[in-house]
mmCIF file of C-alpha atoms in Angstrom:
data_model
loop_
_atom_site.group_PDB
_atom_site.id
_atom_site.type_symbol
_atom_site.label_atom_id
_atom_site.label_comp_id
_atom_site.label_asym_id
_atom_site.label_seq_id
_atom_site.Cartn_x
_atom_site.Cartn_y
_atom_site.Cartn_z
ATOM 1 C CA UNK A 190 -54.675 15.862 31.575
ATOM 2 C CA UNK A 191 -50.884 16.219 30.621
ATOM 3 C CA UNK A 192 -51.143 19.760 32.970
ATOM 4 C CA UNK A 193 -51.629 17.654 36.049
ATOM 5 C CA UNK A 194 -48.199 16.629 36.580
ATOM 6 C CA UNK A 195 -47.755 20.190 37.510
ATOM 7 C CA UNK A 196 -48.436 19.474 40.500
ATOM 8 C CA UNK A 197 -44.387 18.521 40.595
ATOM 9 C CA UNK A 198 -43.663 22.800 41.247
ATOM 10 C CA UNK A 199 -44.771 22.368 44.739
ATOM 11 C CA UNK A 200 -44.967 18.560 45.796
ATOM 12 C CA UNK A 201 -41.513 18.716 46.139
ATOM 13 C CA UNK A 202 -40.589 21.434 48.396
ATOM 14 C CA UNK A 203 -43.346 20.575 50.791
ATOM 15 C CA UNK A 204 -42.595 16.690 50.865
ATOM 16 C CA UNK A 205 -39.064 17.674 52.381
ATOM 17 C CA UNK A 206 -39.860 16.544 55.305
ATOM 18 C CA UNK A 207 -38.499 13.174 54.388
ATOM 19 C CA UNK A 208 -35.025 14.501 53.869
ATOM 20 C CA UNK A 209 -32.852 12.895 56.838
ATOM 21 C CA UNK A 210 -32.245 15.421 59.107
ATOM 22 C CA UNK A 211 -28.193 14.546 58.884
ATOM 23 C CA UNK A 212 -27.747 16.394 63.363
ATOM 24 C CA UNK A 213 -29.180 20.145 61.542
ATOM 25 C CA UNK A 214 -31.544 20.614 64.392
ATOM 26 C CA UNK A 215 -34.068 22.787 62.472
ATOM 27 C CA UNK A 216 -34.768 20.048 60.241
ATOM 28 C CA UNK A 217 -34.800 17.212 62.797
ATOM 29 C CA UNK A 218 -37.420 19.505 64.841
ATOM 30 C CA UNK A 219 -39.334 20.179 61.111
ATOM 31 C CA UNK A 220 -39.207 16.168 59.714
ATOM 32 C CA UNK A 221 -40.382 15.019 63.364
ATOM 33 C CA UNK A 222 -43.353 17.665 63.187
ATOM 34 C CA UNK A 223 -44.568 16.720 59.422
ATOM 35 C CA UNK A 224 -43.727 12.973 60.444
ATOM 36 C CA UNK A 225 -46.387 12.872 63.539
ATOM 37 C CA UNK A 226 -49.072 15.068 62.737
ATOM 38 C CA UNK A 227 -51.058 16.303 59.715
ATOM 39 C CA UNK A 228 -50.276 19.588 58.240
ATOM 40 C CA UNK A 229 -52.032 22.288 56.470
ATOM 41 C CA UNK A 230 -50.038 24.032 53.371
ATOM 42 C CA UNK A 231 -51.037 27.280 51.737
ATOM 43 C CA UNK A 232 -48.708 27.990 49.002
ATOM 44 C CA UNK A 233 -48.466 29.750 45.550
ATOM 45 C CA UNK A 234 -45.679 29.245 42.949
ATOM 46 C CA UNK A 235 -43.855 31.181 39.715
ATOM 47 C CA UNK A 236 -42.106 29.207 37.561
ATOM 48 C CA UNK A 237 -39.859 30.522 34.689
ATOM 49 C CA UNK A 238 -38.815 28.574 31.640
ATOM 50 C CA UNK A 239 -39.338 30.814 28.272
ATOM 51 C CA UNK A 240 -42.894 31.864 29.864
ATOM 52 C CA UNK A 241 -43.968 32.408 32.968
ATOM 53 C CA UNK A 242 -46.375 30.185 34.726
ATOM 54 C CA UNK A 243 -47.910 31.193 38.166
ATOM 55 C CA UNK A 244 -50.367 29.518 40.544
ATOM 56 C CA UNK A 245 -51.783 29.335 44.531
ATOM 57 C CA UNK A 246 -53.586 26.386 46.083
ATOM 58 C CA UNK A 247 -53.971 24.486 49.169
ATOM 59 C CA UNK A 248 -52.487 20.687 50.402
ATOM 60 C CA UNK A 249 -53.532 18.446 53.501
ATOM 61 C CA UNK A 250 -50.120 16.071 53.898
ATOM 62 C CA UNK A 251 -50.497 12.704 56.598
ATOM 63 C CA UNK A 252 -48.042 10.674 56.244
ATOM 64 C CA UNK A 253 -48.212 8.988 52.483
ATOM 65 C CA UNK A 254 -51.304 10.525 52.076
ATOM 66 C CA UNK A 255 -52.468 13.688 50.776
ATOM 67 C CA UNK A 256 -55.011 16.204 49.455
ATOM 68 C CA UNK A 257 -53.855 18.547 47.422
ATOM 69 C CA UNK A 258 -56.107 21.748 45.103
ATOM 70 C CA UNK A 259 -54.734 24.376 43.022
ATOM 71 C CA UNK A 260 -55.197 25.753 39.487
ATOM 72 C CA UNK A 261 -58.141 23.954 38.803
ATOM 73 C CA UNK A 262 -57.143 20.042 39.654
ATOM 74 C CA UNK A 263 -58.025 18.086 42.751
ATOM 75 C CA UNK A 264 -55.396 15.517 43.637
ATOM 76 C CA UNK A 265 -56.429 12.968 46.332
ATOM 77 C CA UNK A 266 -54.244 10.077 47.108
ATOM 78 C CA UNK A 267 -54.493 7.541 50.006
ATOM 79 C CA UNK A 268 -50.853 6.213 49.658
ATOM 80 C CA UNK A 269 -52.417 3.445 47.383
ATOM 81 C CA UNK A 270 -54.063 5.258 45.120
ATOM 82 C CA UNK A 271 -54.033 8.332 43.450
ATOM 83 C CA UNK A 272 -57.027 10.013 41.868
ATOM 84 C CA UNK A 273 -56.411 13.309 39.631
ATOM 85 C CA UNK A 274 -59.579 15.292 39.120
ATOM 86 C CA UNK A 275 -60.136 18.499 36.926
ATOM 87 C CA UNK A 276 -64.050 18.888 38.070
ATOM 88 C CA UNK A 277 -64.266 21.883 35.381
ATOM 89 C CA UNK A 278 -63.247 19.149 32.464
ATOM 90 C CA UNK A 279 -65.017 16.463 33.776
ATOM 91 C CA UNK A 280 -61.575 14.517 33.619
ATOM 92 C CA UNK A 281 -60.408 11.922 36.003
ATOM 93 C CA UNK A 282 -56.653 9.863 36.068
ATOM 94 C CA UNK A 283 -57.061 7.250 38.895
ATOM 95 C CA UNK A 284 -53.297 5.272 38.969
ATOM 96 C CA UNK A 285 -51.705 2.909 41.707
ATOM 97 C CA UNK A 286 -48.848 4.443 43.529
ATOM 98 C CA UNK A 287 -46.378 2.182 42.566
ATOM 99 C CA UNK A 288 -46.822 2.154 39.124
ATOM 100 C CA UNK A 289 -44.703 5.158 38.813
ATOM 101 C CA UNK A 290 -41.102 5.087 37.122
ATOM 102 C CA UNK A 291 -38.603 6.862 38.206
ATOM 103 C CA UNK A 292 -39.333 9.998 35.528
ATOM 104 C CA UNK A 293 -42.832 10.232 36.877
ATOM 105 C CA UNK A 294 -41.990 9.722 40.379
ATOM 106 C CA UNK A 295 -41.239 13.515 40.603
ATOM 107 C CA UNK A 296 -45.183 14.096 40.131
ATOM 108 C CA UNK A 297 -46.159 12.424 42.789
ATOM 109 C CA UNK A 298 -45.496 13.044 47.066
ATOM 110 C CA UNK A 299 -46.614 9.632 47.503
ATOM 111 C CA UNK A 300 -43.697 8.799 46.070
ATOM 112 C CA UNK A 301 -41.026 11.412 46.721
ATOM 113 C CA UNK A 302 -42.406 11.356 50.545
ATOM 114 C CA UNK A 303 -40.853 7.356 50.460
ATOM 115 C CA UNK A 304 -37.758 8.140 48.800
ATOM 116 C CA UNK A 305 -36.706 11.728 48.909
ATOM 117 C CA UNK A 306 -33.789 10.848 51.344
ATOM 118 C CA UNK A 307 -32.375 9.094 48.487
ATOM 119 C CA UNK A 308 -32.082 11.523 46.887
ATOM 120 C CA UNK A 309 -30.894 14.782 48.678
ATOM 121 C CA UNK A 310 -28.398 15.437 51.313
ATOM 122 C CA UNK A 311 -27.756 19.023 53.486
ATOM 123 C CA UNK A 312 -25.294 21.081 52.157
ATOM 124 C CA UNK A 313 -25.207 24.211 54.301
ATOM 125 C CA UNK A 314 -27.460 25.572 57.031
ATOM 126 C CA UNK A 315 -27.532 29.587 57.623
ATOM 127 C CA UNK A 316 -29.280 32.325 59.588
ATOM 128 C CA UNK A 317 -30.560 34.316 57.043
ATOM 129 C CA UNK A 318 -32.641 38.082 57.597
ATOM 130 C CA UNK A 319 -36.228 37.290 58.658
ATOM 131 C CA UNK A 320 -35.385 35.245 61.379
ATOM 132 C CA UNK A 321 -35.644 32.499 58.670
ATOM 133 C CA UNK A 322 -33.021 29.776 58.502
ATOM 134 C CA UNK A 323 -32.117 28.554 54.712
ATOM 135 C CA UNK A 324 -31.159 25.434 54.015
ATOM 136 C CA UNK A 325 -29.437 24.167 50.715
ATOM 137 C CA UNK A 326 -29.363 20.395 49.438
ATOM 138 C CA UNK A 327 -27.592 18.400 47.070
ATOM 139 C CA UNK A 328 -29.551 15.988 44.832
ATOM 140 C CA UNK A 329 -27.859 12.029 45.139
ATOM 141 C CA UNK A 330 -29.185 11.234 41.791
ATOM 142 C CA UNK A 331 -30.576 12.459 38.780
ATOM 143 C CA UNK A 332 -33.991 10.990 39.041
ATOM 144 C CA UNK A 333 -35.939 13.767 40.631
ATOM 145 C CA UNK A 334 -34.863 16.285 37.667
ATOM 146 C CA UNK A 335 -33.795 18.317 40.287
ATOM 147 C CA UNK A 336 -30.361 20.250 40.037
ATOM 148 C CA UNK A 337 -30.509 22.774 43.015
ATOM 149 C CA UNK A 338 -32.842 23.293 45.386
ATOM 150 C CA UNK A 339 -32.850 25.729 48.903
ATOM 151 C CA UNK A 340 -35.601 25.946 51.204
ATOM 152 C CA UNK A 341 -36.528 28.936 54.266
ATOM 153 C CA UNK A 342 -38.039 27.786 57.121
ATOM 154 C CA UNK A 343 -39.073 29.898 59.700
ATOM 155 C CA UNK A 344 -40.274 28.992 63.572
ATOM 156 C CA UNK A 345 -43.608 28.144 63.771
ATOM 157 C CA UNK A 346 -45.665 28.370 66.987
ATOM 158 C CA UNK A 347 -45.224 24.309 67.519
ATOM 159 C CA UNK A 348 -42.642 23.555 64.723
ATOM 160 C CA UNK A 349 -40.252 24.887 62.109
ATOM 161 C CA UNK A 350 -42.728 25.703 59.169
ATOM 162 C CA UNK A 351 -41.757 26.218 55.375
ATOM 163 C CA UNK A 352 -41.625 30.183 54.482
ATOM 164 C CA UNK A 353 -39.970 29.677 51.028
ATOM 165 C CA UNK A 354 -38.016 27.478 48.708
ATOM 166 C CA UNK A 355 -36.122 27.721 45.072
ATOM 167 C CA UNK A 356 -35.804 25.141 42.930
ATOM 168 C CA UNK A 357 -34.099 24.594 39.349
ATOM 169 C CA UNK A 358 -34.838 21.578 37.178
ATOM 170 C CA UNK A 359 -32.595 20.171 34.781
ATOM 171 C CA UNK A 360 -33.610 21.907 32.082
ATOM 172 C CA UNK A 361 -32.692 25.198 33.523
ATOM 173 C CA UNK A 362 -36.578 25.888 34.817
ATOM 174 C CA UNK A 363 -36.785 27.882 38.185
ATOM 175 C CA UNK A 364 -39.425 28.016 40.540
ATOM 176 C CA UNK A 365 -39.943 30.054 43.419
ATOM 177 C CA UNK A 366 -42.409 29.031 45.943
ATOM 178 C CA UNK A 367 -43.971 30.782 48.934
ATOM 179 C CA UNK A 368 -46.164 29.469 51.968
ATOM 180 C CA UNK A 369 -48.064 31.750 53.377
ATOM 181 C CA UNK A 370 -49.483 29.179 56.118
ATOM 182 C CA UNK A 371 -48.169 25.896 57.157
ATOM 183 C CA UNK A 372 -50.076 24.579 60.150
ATOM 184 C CA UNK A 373 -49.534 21.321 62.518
ATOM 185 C CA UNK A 374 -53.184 19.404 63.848
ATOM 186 C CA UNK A 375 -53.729 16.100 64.915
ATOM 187 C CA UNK A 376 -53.886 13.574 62.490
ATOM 188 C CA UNK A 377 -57.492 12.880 60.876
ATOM 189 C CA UNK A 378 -59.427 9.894 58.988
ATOM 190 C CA UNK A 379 -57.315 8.205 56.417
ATOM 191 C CA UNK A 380 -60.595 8.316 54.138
ATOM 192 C CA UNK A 381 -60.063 11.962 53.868
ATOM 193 C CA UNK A 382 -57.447 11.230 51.345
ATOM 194 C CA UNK A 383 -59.582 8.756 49.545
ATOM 195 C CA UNK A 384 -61.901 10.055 46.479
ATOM 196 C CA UNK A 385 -65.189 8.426 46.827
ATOM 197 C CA UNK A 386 -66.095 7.536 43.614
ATOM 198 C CA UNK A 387 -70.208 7.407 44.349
ATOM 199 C CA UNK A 388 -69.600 10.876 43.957
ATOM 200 C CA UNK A 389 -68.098 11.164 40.429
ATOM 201 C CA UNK A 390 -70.061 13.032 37.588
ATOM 202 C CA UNK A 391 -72.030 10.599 35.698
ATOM 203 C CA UNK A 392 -70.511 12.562 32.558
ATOM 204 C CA UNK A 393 -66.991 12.410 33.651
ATOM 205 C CA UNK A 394 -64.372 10.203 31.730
ATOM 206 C CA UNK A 395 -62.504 8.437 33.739
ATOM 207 C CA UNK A 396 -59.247 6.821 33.073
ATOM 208 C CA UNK A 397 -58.452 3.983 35.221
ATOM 209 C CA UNK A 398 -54.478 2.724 34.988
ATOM 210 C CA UNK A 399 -54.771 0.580 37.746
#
């Protein structure tokens, strides 16, 4: 179950929304979009440390809640609680929010959704070719593992939308993310983000941490 906390390669860059917008009216108009509504992420990822590891899936962000599928693991979390699923293995993780420390925080938007702001200012803002508009932050602190990160976002029919980001961890890992749909509706059920557990294999194992 170790490979869920992949799920770090792209929680970040799409939970930016929570970064305060600091005047840079791109971001304002981006944070105040994610903020009110709830938003549809299509995304795939390369990472490079040694090997290469690549991967695609879909996310459903509301607030402190999310849905997120890719590479095999669902990830459901209702703000509360957060149930990791890898259907093929029959393998469930179901974990409080708040029990994370600050080293496992990184694995989770719940958490870097609440606190991200903490942790990165705006450096620059530029026009780059594309029509895109990069922006670079600096991380505050060391506890998202994060040493420099840089996000595109492009203009979306109702909002600025995510187009691509870079990222490099501490321990000299890059990843390079693309999204090749980011879209705004109106905000749904909060059970959407809830697993139902009526529905879980009767030959699952489940690991409750609660």
């Amino acid at each position: 179950m170790t490979v869920m906390r992949n799920v770090f390669l792209i929680s970040v860059l799409v939970l930016l929304v929570s970064v305060q917008a600091g005047g840079q009216d791109i971001m304002k108009r981006f944070s105040d979009a994610v903020a009110s509504r709830c938003v549809d992420v299509t995304y795939s990822y390369n990472a490079i440390s040694g090997v290469e590891v690549s991967g695609s899936g879909t996310l459903r962000l509301q607030g402190t809640s999310f849905l997120m599928k890719g590479d095999g693991l669902e990830i459901w979390c209702d703000g509360e609680t957060r149930w990791t699923l890898d259907r093929e293995a029959g393998e469930m993780v179901v974990e409080s929010v708040g029990d994370n420390v600050a080293g496992v925080a990184a694995a989770d938007p719940a958490v870097i959704l609440s606190s991200l702001d903490t942790h990165f200012t705006i450096d620059s803002v530029t026009k780059v070719s594309g029509g895109c508009t990069k922006v670079d932050f600096n991380p505050e602190s060391g506890v998202l593992g994060i040493s420099t990160l840089s996000v595109w976002l492009a203009e979306g029919e109702e909002a600025p939308v995510l187009a691509r980001a870079v990222m490099v961890l501490g321990d000299g890992t890059k990843t390079e993310l693309s999204f090749s749909s980011m879209k705004y509706s109106t905000r749904v059920s909060p059970e959407e983000f809830s697993f139902d557990m009526k529905t879980a294999g009767t030959n699952w194992v489940i690991t409750d941490l609660r």
